[in-house]
Amino acid sequence: MANRNRKVVVSLDTYLSILAVVSSFCAIGITFYQAYLQRTQQYASVMPILDSYNTSKLEDGSSGYAIMIDNNGLGPAFIEEASYSYAGKKYDTVSDFENAILKRAGIIDSTSMVSDLWKGLVIPQGGKVALIELHSRTAERAIRQSMNDARITILYKSVYGERWRHTFPPGRNAEQNAKVDD
């Protein structure tokens, strides 16, 4: 019976030991959280962001027409795949894509310059690529009018392998750059 009424006395050393163990676990948790935040920040610090647009002012300052792809992100964009479609048909190259648009409009243009995107191409931070560049007003009108039936899709990744899909034109309520999960 004496054991029932016996008081357990906890010393200050015991309290300090328990407090040390709890604070150690808290420190480990904070360390893991900081590592997670650092990793997230590293991914964001090299994230490429592709932007595409039509322009009437060319890089050399002259007037004409161009479909431009810019990397406005913080890191390089590694192209994995590019596809071009017009009026429901897919094309392998920008040249074939442009020729299909101009052929449908009955236009032959000798002022046109095109640049393809291929697997392994790197668009550096701040870099630009003119997919189509031309100086003919009639060809410009035909291409601008056909953009409702056209779609350019670019699959690209960052230094860390995160992947995005860029579409031009983006369409209604669609993201221009959508993250792709593997």
CSV table of N, CA and C in Angstrom, one decimal:
chain,number,residue,atom,x,y,z
A,1,MET,N,0.8,-1.2,0.0
A,1,MET,CA,0.0,0.0,0.0
A,1,MET,C,0.8,1.3,0.0
A,2,ALA,N,2.0,1.1,0.5
A,2,ALA,CA,2.9,2.3,0.5
A,2,ALA,C,3.2,2.8,-0.9
A,3,ASN,N,3.2,1.9,-1.8
A,3,ASN,CA,3.6,2.3,-3.2
A,3,ASN,C,2.5,3.1,-3.8
A,4,ARG,N,1.3,3.0,-3.4
A,4,ARG,CA,0.2,3.8,-4.0
A,4,ARG,C,0.3,5.3,-3.7
A,5,ASN,N,0.7,5.6,-2.5
A,5,ASN,CA,0.7,6.9,-2.1
A,5,ASN,C,2.1,7.6,-2.3
A,6,ARG,N,2.9,6.8,-2.9
A,6,ARG,CA,4.3,7.4,-3.1
A,6,ARG,C,4.3,8.4,-4.2
A,7,LYS,N,4.8,9.5,-4.1
A,7,LYS,CA,4.9,10.6,-5.1
A,7,LYS,C,6.1,10.4,-5.9
A,8,VAL,N,5.9,10.6,-7.2
A,8,VAL,CA,7.1,10.6,-8.1
A,8,VAL,C,7.6,12.0,-8.3
A,9,VAL,N,8.8,12.1,-8.0
A,9,VAL,CA,9.4,13.5,-8.0
A,9,VAL,C,10.3,13.5,-9.3
A,10,VAL,N,10.0,14.5,-10.1
A,10,VAL,CA,10.7,14.7,-11.4
A,10,VAL,C,11.7,15.9,-11.1
A,11,SER,N,12.9,15.6,-11.4
A,11,SER,CA,13.9,16.6,-11.1
A,11,SER,C,14.0,17.6,-12.3
A,12,LEU,N,14.7,18.6,-12.0
A,12,LEU,CA,15.0,19.7,-13.0
A,12,LEU,C,15.8,19.1,-14.2
A,13,ASP,N,16.7,18.2,-13.9
A,13,ASP,CA,17.5,17.5,-14.9
A,13,ASP,C,16.6,16.7,-15.9
A,14,THR,N,15.6,16.1,-15.4
A,14,THR,CA,14.7,15.3,-16.2
A,14,THR,C,13.9,16.2,-17.2
A,15,TYR,N,13.4,17.4,-16.6
A,15,TYR,CA,12.7,18.3,-17.5
A,15,TYR,C,13.6,18.9,-18.6
A,16,LEU,N,14.8,19.2,-18.2
A,16,LEU,CA,15.8,19.7,-19.2
A,16,LEU,C,16.1,18.7,-20.2
A,17,SER,N,16.2,17.4,-19.9
A,17,SER,CA,16.5,16.4,-20.8
A,17,SER,C,15.3,16.2,-21.8
A,18,ILE,N,14.1,16.2,-21.3
A,18,ILE,CA,12.9,16.1,-22.2
A,18,ILE,C,12.8,17.4,-23.1
A,19,LEU,N,13.1,18.5,-22.6
A,19,LEU,CA,13.1,19.7,-23.4
A,19,LEU,C,14.2,19.7,-24.5
A,20,ALA,N,15.3,19.1,-24.2
A,20,ALA,CA,16.4,19.0,-25.2
A,20,ALA,C,16.0,18.1,-26.3
A,21,VAL,N,15.3,17.0,-26.0
A,21,VAL,CA,14.9,16.0,-27.0
A,21,VAL,C,13.8,16.7,-27.9
A,22,VAL,N,12.9,17.3,-27.3
A,22,VAL,CA,11.8,18.0,-28.1
A,22,VAL,C,12.4,19.1,-29.0
A,23,SER,N,13.3,19.9,-28.5
A,23,SER,CA,13.9,20.9,-29.3
A,23,SER,C,14.8,20.3,-30.4
A,24,SER,N,15.4,19.2,-30.2
A,24,SER,CA,16.2,18.5,-31.2
A,24,SER,C,15.3,18.1,-32.4
A,25,PHE,N,14.1,17.5,-32.0
A,25,PHE,CA,13.2,17.1,-33.1
A,25,PHE,C,12.6,18.3,-33.9
A,26,CYS,N,12.4,19.4,-33.2
A,26,CYS,CA,11.9,20.6,-33.8
A,26,CYS,C,13.0,21.1,-34.8
A,27,ALA,N,14.3,21.1,-34.4
A,27,ALA,CA,15.4,21.5,-35.2
A,27,ALA,C,15.5,20.7,-36.5
A,28,ILE,N,15.3,19.4,-36.3
A,28,ILE,CA,15.4,18.5,-37.5
A,28,ILE,C,14.2,18.8,-38.4
A,29,GLY,N,13.0,19.0,-37.9
A,29,GLY,CA,11.9,19.4,-38.7
A,29,GLY,C,12.1,20.7,-39.5
A,30,ILE,N,12.7,21.7,-38.8
A,30,ILE,CA,12.9,23.0,-39.4
A,30,ILE,C,14.0,22.8,-40.5
A,31,THR,N,15.0,22.0,-40.3
A,31,THR,CA,16.0,21.8,-41.3
A,31,THR,C,15.5,21.2,-42.5
A,32,PHE,N,14.6,20.2,-42.4
A,32,PHE,CA,13.9,19.6,-43.6
A,32,PHE,C,13.1,20.6,-44.3
A,33,TYR,N,12.4,21.4,-43.6
A,33,TYR,CA,11.5,22.4,-44.2
A,33,TYR,C,12.4,23.5,-45.0
A,34,GLN,N,13.5,23.9,-44.4
A,34,GLN,CA,14.4,24.8,-45.1
A,34,GLN,C,15.0,24.2,-46.3
A,35,ALA,N,15.3,22.9,-46.3
A,35,ALA,CA,15.8,22.2,-47.5
A,35,ALA,C,14.8,22.2,-48.6
A,36,TYR,N,13.5,22.0,-48.2
A,36,TYR,CA,12.4,22.0,-49.2
A,36,TYR,C,12.3,23.4,-49.8
A,37,LEU,N,12.3,24.4,-49.0
A,37,LEU,CA,12.2,25.8,-49.5
A,37,LEU,C,13.4,26.1,-50.4
A,38,GLN,N,14.6,25.7,-50.1
A,38,GLN,CA,15.7,25.9,-50.9
A,38,GLN,C,15.6,25.3,-52.3
A,39,ARG,N,15.1,24.0,-52.2
A,39,ARG,CA,14.9,23.3,-53.5
A,39,ARG,C,13.9,24.0,-54.4
A,40,THR,N,12.8,24.4,-53.8
A,40,THR,CA,11.7,25.1,-54.5
A,40,THR,C,12.3,26.4,-55.1
A,41,GLN,N,13.1,27.1,-54.3
A,41,GLN,CA,13.7,28.4,-54.8
A,41,GLN,C,14.7,28.1,-56.0
A,42,GLN,N,15.4,27.0,-55.9
A,42,GLN,CA,16.4,26.7,-56.9
A,42,GLN,C,15.6,26.3,-58.2
A,43,TYR,N,14.5,25.6,-58.1
A,43,TYR,CA,13.7,25.3,-59.3
A,43,TYR,C,13.2,26.6,-60.0
A,44,ALA,N,12.7,27.5,-59.1
A,44,ALA,CA,12.1,28.7,-59.6
A,44,ALA,C,13.2,29.6,-60.2
A,45,SER,N,14.4,29.6,-59.7
A,45,SER,CA,15.5,30.4,-60.2
A,45,SER,C,16.0,30.1,-61.6
A,46,VAL,N,15.6,28.9,-62.1
A,46,VAL,CA,16.1,28.6,-63.5
A,46,VAL,C,14.9,28.2,-64.3
A,47,MET,N,13.7,28.7,-64.0
A,47,MET,CA,12.5,28.3,-64.7
A,47,MET,C,12.4,29.1,-66.0
A,48,PRO,N,12.4,28.4,-67.1
A,48,PRO,CA,12.2,29.1,-68.4
A,48,PRO,C,10.7,29.4,-68.6
A,49,ILE,N,10.3,30.5,-69.2
A,49,ILE,CA,9.0,30.8,-69.6
A,49,ILE,C,8.9,31.2,-71.0
A,50,LEU,N,8.3,30.4,-71.9
A,50,LEU,CA,8.2,30.8,-73.3
A,50,LEU,C,7.1,31.7,-73.5
A,51,ASP,N,7.3,32.7,-74.4
A,51,ASP,CA,6.2,33.6,-74.8
A,51,ASP,C,6.2,33.6,-76.3
A,52,SER,N,5.1,33.7,-76.9
A,52,SER,CA,5.0,33.8,-78.4
A,52,SER,C,4.0,34.9,-78.8
A,53,TYR,N,4.3,35.5,-79.9
A,53,TYR,CA,3.4,36.6,-80.4
A,53,TYR,C,3.7,36.8,-81.8
A,54,ASN,N,2.7,37.5,-82.4
A,54,ASN,CA,2.8,38.1,-83.8
A,54,ASN,C,3.4,39.5,-83.7
A,55,THR,N,4.2,39.9,-84.6
A,55,THR,CA,4.7,41.2,-84.6
A,55,THR,C,4.9,41.7,-86.0
A,56,SER,N,4.7,43.0,-86.2
A,56,SER,CA,4.9,43.7,-87.5
A,56,SER,C,6.3,44.4,-87.5
A,57,LYS,N,7.0,44.4,-86.4
A,57,LYS,CA,8.3,45.0,-86.4
A,57,LYS,C,9.4,43.9,-86.2
A,58,LEU,N,10.2,43.8,-87.2
A,58,LEU,CA,11.2,42.8,-87.2
A,58,LEU,C,12.4,43.1,-86.4
A,59,GLU,N,13.3,42.2,-86.1
A,59,GLU,CA,14.5,42.4,-85.3
A,59,GLU,C,15.4,43.4,-85.9
A,60,ASP,N,15.5,43.5,-87.3
A,60,ASP,CA,16.4,44.4,-87.9
A,60,ASP,C,15.8,45.8,-88.0
A,61,GLY,N,14.6,46.0,-87.4
A,61,GLY,CA,14.0,47.4,-87.4
A,61,GLY,C,13.1,47.6,-88.6
A,62,SER,N,13.1,46.7,-89.6
A,62,SER,CA,12.2,46.9,-90.7
A,62,SER,C,10.8,46.4,-90.4
A,63,SER,N,9.9,46.8,-91.3
A,63,SER,CA,8.5,46.3,-91.1
A,63,SER,C,8.3,45.0,-91.9
A,64,GLY,N,7.4,44.2,-91.4
A,64,GLY,CA,7.1,42.9,-92.0
A,64,GLY,C,6.2,42.2,-91.1
A,65,TYR,N,6.4,40.9,-91.0
A,65,TYR,CA,5.6,40.0,-90.1
A,65,TYR,C,6.5,38.9,-89.6
A,66,ALA,N,6.3,38.6,-88.3
A,66,ALA,CA,7.0,37.5,-87.7
A,66,ALA,C,6.2,36.9,-86.6
A,67,ILE,N,6.4,35.6,-86.5
A,67,ILE,CA,5.9,34.8,-85.3
A,67,ILE,C,7.1,34.6,-84.4
A,68,MET,N,7.2,35.2,-83.3
A,68,MET,CA,8.3,35.1,-82.4
A,68,MET,C,8.1,34.2,-81.2
A,69,ILE,N,9.1,33.5,-80.8
A,69,ILE,CA,9.2,32.7,-79.6
A,69,ILE,C,10.3,33.3,-78.7
A,70,ASP,N,9.9,33.8,-77.5
A,70,ASP,CA,10.9,34.4,-76.6
A,70,ASP,C,11.0,33.6,-75.3
A,71,ASN,N,12.1,33.5,-74.7
A,71,ASN,CA,12.3,32.9,-73.4
A,71,ASN,C,12.4,34.1,-72.4
A,72,ASN,N,11.3,34.4,-71.7
A,72,ASN,CA,11.3,35.5,-70.7
A,72,ASN,C,11.5,34.9,-69.3
A,73,GLY,N,11.9,33.7,-69.2
A,73,GLY,CA,12.1,33.1,-67.8
A,73,GLY,C,13.5,33.4,-67.3
A,74,LEU,N,13.9,32.7,-66.3
A,74,LEU,CA,15.2,33.0,-65.6
A,74,LEU,C,16.2,32.0,-66.0
A,75,GLY,N,15.9,30.9,-66.7
A,75,GLY,CA,16.8,29.9,-67.1
A,75,GLY,C,16.6,29.5,-68.6
A,76,PRO,N,17.5,28.7,-69.1
A,76,PRO,CA,17.4,28.2,-70.5
A,76,PRO,C,16.2,27.3,-70.7
A,77,ALA,N,15.6,27.3,-71.9
A,77,ALA,CA,14.5,26.4,-72.3
A,77,ALA,C,15.1,25.3,-73.2
A,78,PHE,N,15.0,24.1,-72.8
A,78,PHE,CA,15.5,22.9,-73.6
A,78,PHE,C,14.4,22.4,-74.4
A,79,ILE,N,14.4,22.5,-75.7
A,79,ILE,CA,13.2,22.1,-76.5
A,79,ILE,C,13.3,20.5,-76.6
A,80,GLU,N,12.2,19.9,-76.3
A,80,GLU,CA,12.0,18.5,-76.4
A,80,GLU,C,11.3,18.1,-77.7
A,81,GLU,N,10.3,18.9,-78.0
A,81,GLU,CA,9.4,18.5,-79.2
A,81,GLU,C,8.7,19.8,-79.6
A,82,ALA,N,8.5,19.9,-80.9
A,82,ALA,CA,7.6,21.0,-81.5
A,82,ALA,C,6.7,20.4,-82.5
A,83,SER,N,5.5,20.8,-82.5
A,83,SER,CA,4.5,20.3,-83.5
A,83,SER,C,3.7,21.5,-84.1
A,84,TYR,N,3.4,21.4,-85.3
A,84,TYR,CA,2.7,22.5,-86.0
A,84,TYR,C,1.5,21.8,-86.7
A,85,SER,N,0.3,22.5,-86.5
A,85,SER,CA,-0.9,21.9,-87.2
A,85,SER,C,-1.7,23.1,-87.8
A,86,TYR,N,-2.3,22.8,-88.9
A,86,TYR,CA,-3.1,23.8,-89.6
A,86,TYR,C,-4.3,23.1,-90.2
A,87,ALA,N,-5.5,23.6,-89.9
A,87,ALA,CA,-6.7,23.0,-90.5
A,87,ALA,C,-6.8,21.5,-90.2
A,88,GLY,N,-6.4,21.1,-89.0
A,88,GLY,CA,-6.6,19.7,-88.6
A,88,GLY,C,-5.5,18.8,-89.1
A,89,LYS,N,-4.5,19.3,-89.9
A,89,LYS,CA,-3.4,18.5,-90.4
A,89,LYS,C,-2.1,18.9,-89.7
A,90,LYS,N,-1.3,17.9,-89.3
A,90,LYS,CA,0.0,18.1,-88.7
A,90,LYS,C,1.1,18.2,-89.7
A,91,TYR,N,2.1,19.1,-89.3
A,91,TYR,CA,3.2,19.3,-90.2
A,91,TYR,C,4.5,19.1,-89.4
A,92,ASP,N,5.6,18.6,-90.1
A,92,ASP,CA,6.8,18.3,-89.4
A,92,ASP,C,7.7,19.5,-89.2
A,93,THR,N,7.6,20.4,-90.1
A,93,THR,CA,8.5,21.6,-90.1
A,93,THR,C,7.7,22.9,-90.2
A,94,VAL,N,8.3,24.0,-89.8
A,94,VAL,CA,7.7,25.3,-89.9
A,94,VAL,C,7.5,25.7,-91.3
A,95,SER,N,8.4,25.3,-92.2
A,95,SER,CA,8.3,25.6,-93.6
A,95,SER,C,7.1,24.9,-94.2
A,96,ASP,N,6.8,23.6,-93.9
A,96,ASP,CA,5.6,22.9,-94.4
A,96,ASP,C,4.4,23.6,-93.9
A,97,PHE,N,4.4,24.0,-92.6
A,97,PHE,CA,3.3,24.6,-91.9
A,97,PHE,C,3.0,26.0,-92.6
A,98,GLU,N,4.0,26.8,-92.9
A,98,GLU,CA,3.8,28.1,-93.5
A,98,GLU,C,3.3,27.9,-95.0
A,99,ASN,N,3.9,26.9,-95.7
A,99,ASN,CA,3.5,26.7,-97.1
A,99,ASN,C,2.1,26.2,-97.2
A,100,ALA,N,1.6,25.4,-96.2
A,100,ALA,CA,0.2,25.0,-96.2
A,100,ALA,C,-0.7,26.2,-96.1
A,101,ILE,N,-0.4,27.1,-95.2
A,101,ILE,CA,-1.2,28.3,-95.0
A,101,ILE,C,-1.3,29.2,-96.3
A,102,LEU,N,-0.1,29.4,-96.8
A,102,LEU,CA,0.0,30.3,-98.0
A,102,LEU,C,-0.6,29.6,-99.2
A,103,LYS,N,-0.5,28.3,-99.4
A,103,LYS,CA,-1.0,27.6,-100.5
A,103,LYS,C,-2.6,27.7,-100.5
A,104,ARG,N,-3.1,27.5,-99.3
A,104,ARG,CA,-4.6,27.6,-99.1
A,104,ARG,C,-5.1,29.0,-99.5
A,105,ALA,N,-4.3,30.0,-99.3
A,105,ALA,CA,-4.6,31.4,-99.6
A,105,ALA,C,-4.2,31.7,-101.1
A,106,GLY,N,-3.6,30.8,-101.8
A,106,GLY,CA,-3.1,31.0,-103.2
A,106,GLY,C,-2.0,32.0,-103.3
A,107,ILE,N,-1.1,32.0,-102.3
A,107,ILE,CA,0.0,33.0,-102.3
A,107,ILE,C,1.3,32.2,-102.4
A,108,ILE,N,2.2,32.8,-103.2
A,108,ILE,CA,3.6,32.3,-103.2
A,108,ILE,C,4.5,33.4,-102.7
A,109,ASP,N,5.3,33.2,-101.7
A,109,ASP,CA,6.1,34.2,-101.1
A,109,ASP,C,7.5,33.8,-101.1
A,110,SER,N,8.4,34.7,-101.7
A,110,SER,CA,9.8,34.4,-101.7
A,110,SER,C,10.5,35.2,-100.7
A,111,THR,N,9.8,36.0,-99.9
A,111,THR,CA,10.5,36.8,-98.9
A,111,THR,C,10.6,36.1,-97.5
A,112,SER,N,10.0,34.9,-97.5
A,112,SER,CA,9.9,34.2,-96.2
A,112,SER,C,11.2,33.6,-95.7
A,113,MET,N,11.4,33.7,-94.4
A,113,MET,CA,12.5,33.0,-93.7
A,113,MET,C,11.8,32.2,-92.6
A,114,VAL,N,12.2,31.0,-92.4
A,114,VAL,CA,11.7,30.2,-91.3
A,114,VAL,C,12.8,29.6,-90.4
A,115,SER,N,12.5,29.3,-89.2
A,115,SER,CA,13.4,28.7,-88.3
A,115,SER,C,12.7,27.5,-87.6
A,116,ASP,N,13.2,26.4,-87.6
A,116,ASP,CA,12.6,25.2,-87.0
A,116,ASP,C,13.1,25.1,-85.5
A,117,LEU,N,12.2,24.4,-84.7
A,117,LEU,CA,12.6,24.1,-83.4
A,117,LEU,C,12.8,22.5,-83.4
A,118,TRP,N,13.8,22.1,-82.8
A,118,TRP,CA,14.1,20.6,-82.8
A,118,TRP,C,14.5,20.2,-81.4
A,119,LYS,N,14.5,18.9,-81.2
A,119,LYS,CA,14.9,18.3,-79.9
A,119,LYS,C,16.3,18.6,-79.7
A,120,GLY,N,16.6,19.2,-78.5
A,120,GLY,CA,18.0,19.5,-78.1
A,120,GLY,C,18.3,21.0,-78.3
A,121,LEU,N,17.5,21.7,-79.0
A,121,LEU,CA,17.7,23.2,-79.2
A,121,LEU,C,17.5,23.9,-77.9
A,122,VAL,N,18.4,24.8,-77.6
A,122,VAL,CA,18.3,25.5,-76.3
A,122,VAL,C,18.0,27.0,-76.6
A,123,ILE,N,17.0,27.5,-76.0
A,123,ILE,CA,16.7,28.9,-76.1
A,123,ILE,C,17.1,29.5,-74.8
A,124,PRO,N,18.2,30.3,-74.8
A,124,PRO,CA,18.7,30.9,-73.6
A,124,PRO,C,17.8,31.9,-73.0
A,125,GLN,N,18.1,32.2,-71.7
A,125,GLN,CA,17.3,33.3,-71.0
A,125,GLN,C,17.4,34.6,-71.9
A,126,GLY,N,16.3,35.2,-72.2
A,126,GLY,CA,16.3,36.4,-73.0
A,126,GLY,C,16.4,36.1,-74.5
A,127,GLY,N,16.5,34.8,-74.9
A,127,GLY,CA,16.7,34.5,-76.3
A,127,GLY,C,15.4,34.5,-77.1
A,128,LYS,N,15.5,34.7,-78.4
A,128,LYS,CA,14.4,34.8,-79.3
A,128,LYS,C,14.6,34.0,-80.5
A,129,VAL,N,13.5,33.4,-81.0
A,129,VAL,CA,13.5,32.7,-82.3
A,129,VAL,C,12.4,33.2,-83.1
A,130,ALA,N,12.7,33.6,-84.3
A,130,ALA,CA,11.6,33.9,-85.3
A,130,ALA,C,11.2,32.7,-86.1
A,131,LEU,N,10.1,32.1,-85.7
A,131,LEU,CA,9.6,30.9,-86.5
A,131,LEU,C,9.3,31.2,-87.9
A,132,ILE,N,8.6,32.3,-88.2
A,132,ILE,CA,8.3,32.7,-89.5
A,132,ILE,C,8.6,34.2,-89.6
A,133,GLU,N,9.3,34.6,-90.6
A,133,GLU,CA,9.6,36.0,-90.8
A,133,GLU,C,9.4,36.3,-92.3
A,134,LEU,N,8.6,37.3,-92.6
A,134,LEU,CA,8.4,37.7,-94.0
A,134,LEU,C,8.1,39.2,-94.2
A,135,HIS,N,8.2,39.6,-95.5
A,135,HIS,CA,8.0,41.0,-95.8
A,135,HIS,C,6.8,41.3,-96.7
A,136,SER,N,6.1,40.3,-97.1
A,136,SER,CA,5.0,40.5,-98.0
A,136,SER,C,3.7,40.8,-97.2
A,137,ARG,N,3.0,41.9,-97.5
A,137,ARG,CA,1.8,42.2,-96.8
A,137,ARG,C,0.7,41.2,-97.1
A,138,THR,N,0.6,40.7,-98.3
A,138,THR,CA,-0.5,39.7,-98.6
A,138,THR,C,-0.3,38.4,-97.9
A,139,ALA,N,1.0,38.0,-97.8
A,139,ALA,CA,1.3,36.8,-97.0
A,139,ALA,C,1.0,37.0,-95.5
A,140,GLU,N,1.4,38.2,-95.0
A,140,GLU,CA,1.1,38.5,-93.6
A,140,GLU,C,-0.4,38.4,-93.3
A,141,ARG,N,-1.2,39.0,-94.2
A,141,ARG,CA,-2.7,39.0,-94.0
A,141,ARG,C,-3.2,37.5,-94.0
A,142,ALA,N,-2.7,36.7,-94.9
A,142,ALA,CA,-3.1,35.3,-95.0
A,142,ALA,C,-2.8,34.6,-93.7
A,143,ILE,N,-1.6,34.8,-93.2
A,143,ILE,CA,-1.2,34.1,-92.0
A,143,ILE,C,-1.9,34.6,-90.8
A,144,ARG,N,-2.1,35.9,-90.6
A,144,ARG,CA,-2.9,36.4,-89.5
A,144,ARG,C,-4.3,35.9,-89.5
A,145,GLN,N,-4.9,35.8,-90.7
A,145,GLN,CA,-6.3,35.3,-90.8
A,145,GLN,C,-6.4,33.9,-90.5
A,146,SER,N,-5.4,33.1,-90.7
A,146,SER,CA,-5.4,31.7,-90.6
A,146,SER,C,-5.1,31.2,-89.2
A,147,MET,N,-4.7,32.1,-88.3
A,147,MET,CA,-4.3,31.7,-86.9
A,147,MET,C,-5.4,31.1,-86.1
A,148,ASN,N,-6.6,31.3,-86.5
A,148,ASN,CA,-7.7,30.5,-85.8
A,148,ASN,C,-7.7,29.0,-86.0
A,149,ASP,N,-7.2,28.6,-87.2
A,149,ASP,CA,-7.1,27.2,-87.6
A,149,ASP,C,-5.7,26.6,-87.3
A,150,ALA,N,-4.8,27.5,-86.8
A,150,ALA,CA,-3.4,27.0,-86.7
A,150,ALA,C,-3.1,26.8,-85.2
A,151,ARG,N,-2.1,25.9,-84.9
A,151,ARG,CA,-1.7,25.7,-83.6
A,151,ARG,C,-0.2,25.3,-83.6
A,152,ILE,N,0.6,25.9,-82.8
A,152,ILE,CA,2.0,25.6,-82.6
A,152,ILE,C,2.1,25.1,-81.1
A,153,THR,N,2.7,23.9,-80.9
A,153,THR,CA,2.8,23.3,-79.6
A,153,THR,C,4.3,23.0,-79.4
A,154,ILE,N,4.8,23.5,-78.3
A,154,ILE,CA,6.3,23.3,-78.0
A,154,ILE,C,6.3,22.6,-76.6
A,155,LEU,N,7.0,21.5,-76.5
A,155,LEU,CA,7.3,20.9,-75.2
A,155,LEU,C,8.7,21.2,-74.9
A,156,TYR,N,8.9,21.8,-73.7
A,156,TYR,CA,10.3,22.2,-73.3
A,156,TYR,C,10.5,21.9,-71.8
A,157,LYS,N,11.8,21.9,-71.4
A,157,LYS,CA,12.1,21.6,-70.0
A,157,LYS,C,13.1,22.5,-69.5
A,158,SER,N,13.3,22.6,-68.1
A,158,SER,CA,14.2,23.4,-67.5
A,158,SER,C,15.5,22.6,-67.2
A,159,VAL,N,16.5,23.2,-66.6
A,159,VAL,CA,17.7,22.6,-66.2
A,159,VAL,C,17.5,21.4,-65.3
A,160,TYR,N,16.5,21.5,-64.4
A,160,TYR,CA,16.1,20.4,-63.5
A,160,TYR,C,15.2,19.4,-64.1
A,161,GLY,N,14.8,19.5,-65.3
A,161,GLY,CA,14.0,18.5,-65.9
A,161,GLY,C,12.5,18.7,-65.8
A,162,GLU,N,12.1,19.8,-65.2
A,162,GLU,CA,10.6,20.1,-65.1
A,162,GLU,C,10.2,20.4,-66.6
A,163,ARG,N,9.0,19.9,-66.9
A,163,ARG,CA,8.5,20.1,-68.3
A,163,ARG,C,7.3,20.9,-68.4
A,164,TRP,N,7.2,21.7,-69.5
A,164,TRP,CA,6.1,22.6,-69.8
A,164,TRP,C,5.6,22.4,-71.2
A,165,ARG,N,4.4,22.7,-71.5
A,165,ARG,CA,3.9,22.7,-72.8
A,165,ARG,C,3.4,24.1,-73.2
A,166,HIS,N,4.0,24.7,-74.2
A,166,HIS,CA,3.6,26.0,-74.7
A,166,HIS,C,2.8,25.9,-75.9
A,167,THR,N,1.7,26.6,-76.0
A,167,THR,CA,0.8,26.6,-77.2
A,167,THR,C,0.6,28.0,-77.7
A,168,PHE,N,0.6,28.1,-79.0
A,168,PHE,CA,0.4,29.4,-79.7
A,168,PHE,C,-0.6,29.2,-80.9
A,169,PRO,N,-1.6,29.9,-81.0
A,169,PRO,CA,-2.1,30.8,-80.0
A,169,PRO,C,-2.8,30.1,-78.9
A,170,PRO,N,-2.8,30.6,-77.7
A,170,PRO,CA,-3.3,29.9,-76.5
A,170,PRO,C,-4.7,29.5,-76.5
A,171,GLY,N,-5.6,30.2,-77.3
A,171,GLY,CA,-7.0,29.9,-77.3
A,171,GLY,C,-7.7,30.5,-76.0
A,172,ARG,N,-9.0,30.4,-76.0
A,172,ARG,CA,-9.8,30.9,-74.9
A,172,ARG,C,-9.6,30.1,-73.6
A,173,ASN,N,-9.4,30.8,-72.5
A,173,ASN,CA,-9.3,30.3,-71.2
A,173,ASN,C,-8.2,29.2,-71.1
A,174,ALA,N,-7.2,29.2,-72.0
A,174,ALA,CA,-6.2,28.2,-71.9
A,174,ALA,C,-4.9,28.8,-71.4
A,175,GLU,N,-4.1,28.1,-70.8
A,175,GLU,CA,-2.8,28.5,-70.3
A,175,GLU,C,-1.8,28.5,-71.5
A,176,GLN,N,-1.0,29.5,-71.7
A,176,GLN,CA,0.0,29.5,-72.7
A,176,GLN,C,1.1,28.5,-72.4
A,177,ASN,N,1.5,28.4,-71.1
A,177,ASN,CA,2.5,27.5,-70.6
A,177,ASN,C,1.9,26.7,-69.5
A,178,ALA,N,1.7,25.4,-69.7
A,178,ALA,CA,1.1,24.5,-68.8
A,178,ALA,C,2.2,23.5,-68.4
A,179,LYS,N,2.3,23.3,-67.1
A,179,LYS,CA,3.3,22.3,-66.6
A,179,LYS,C,2.8,20.9,-66.9
A,180,VAL,N,3.7,20.1,-67.4
A,180,VAL,CA,3.5,18.7,-67.8
A,180,VAL,C,4.0,17.8,-66.7
A,181,ASP,N,3.1,16.9,-66.2
A,181,ASP,CA,3.6,15.9,-65.2
A,181,ASP,C,4.0,14.7,-65.9
A,182,ASP,N,5.1,14.1,-65.5
A,182,ASP,CA,5.5,12.9,-66.2
A,182,ASP,C,4.7,11.7,-66.0
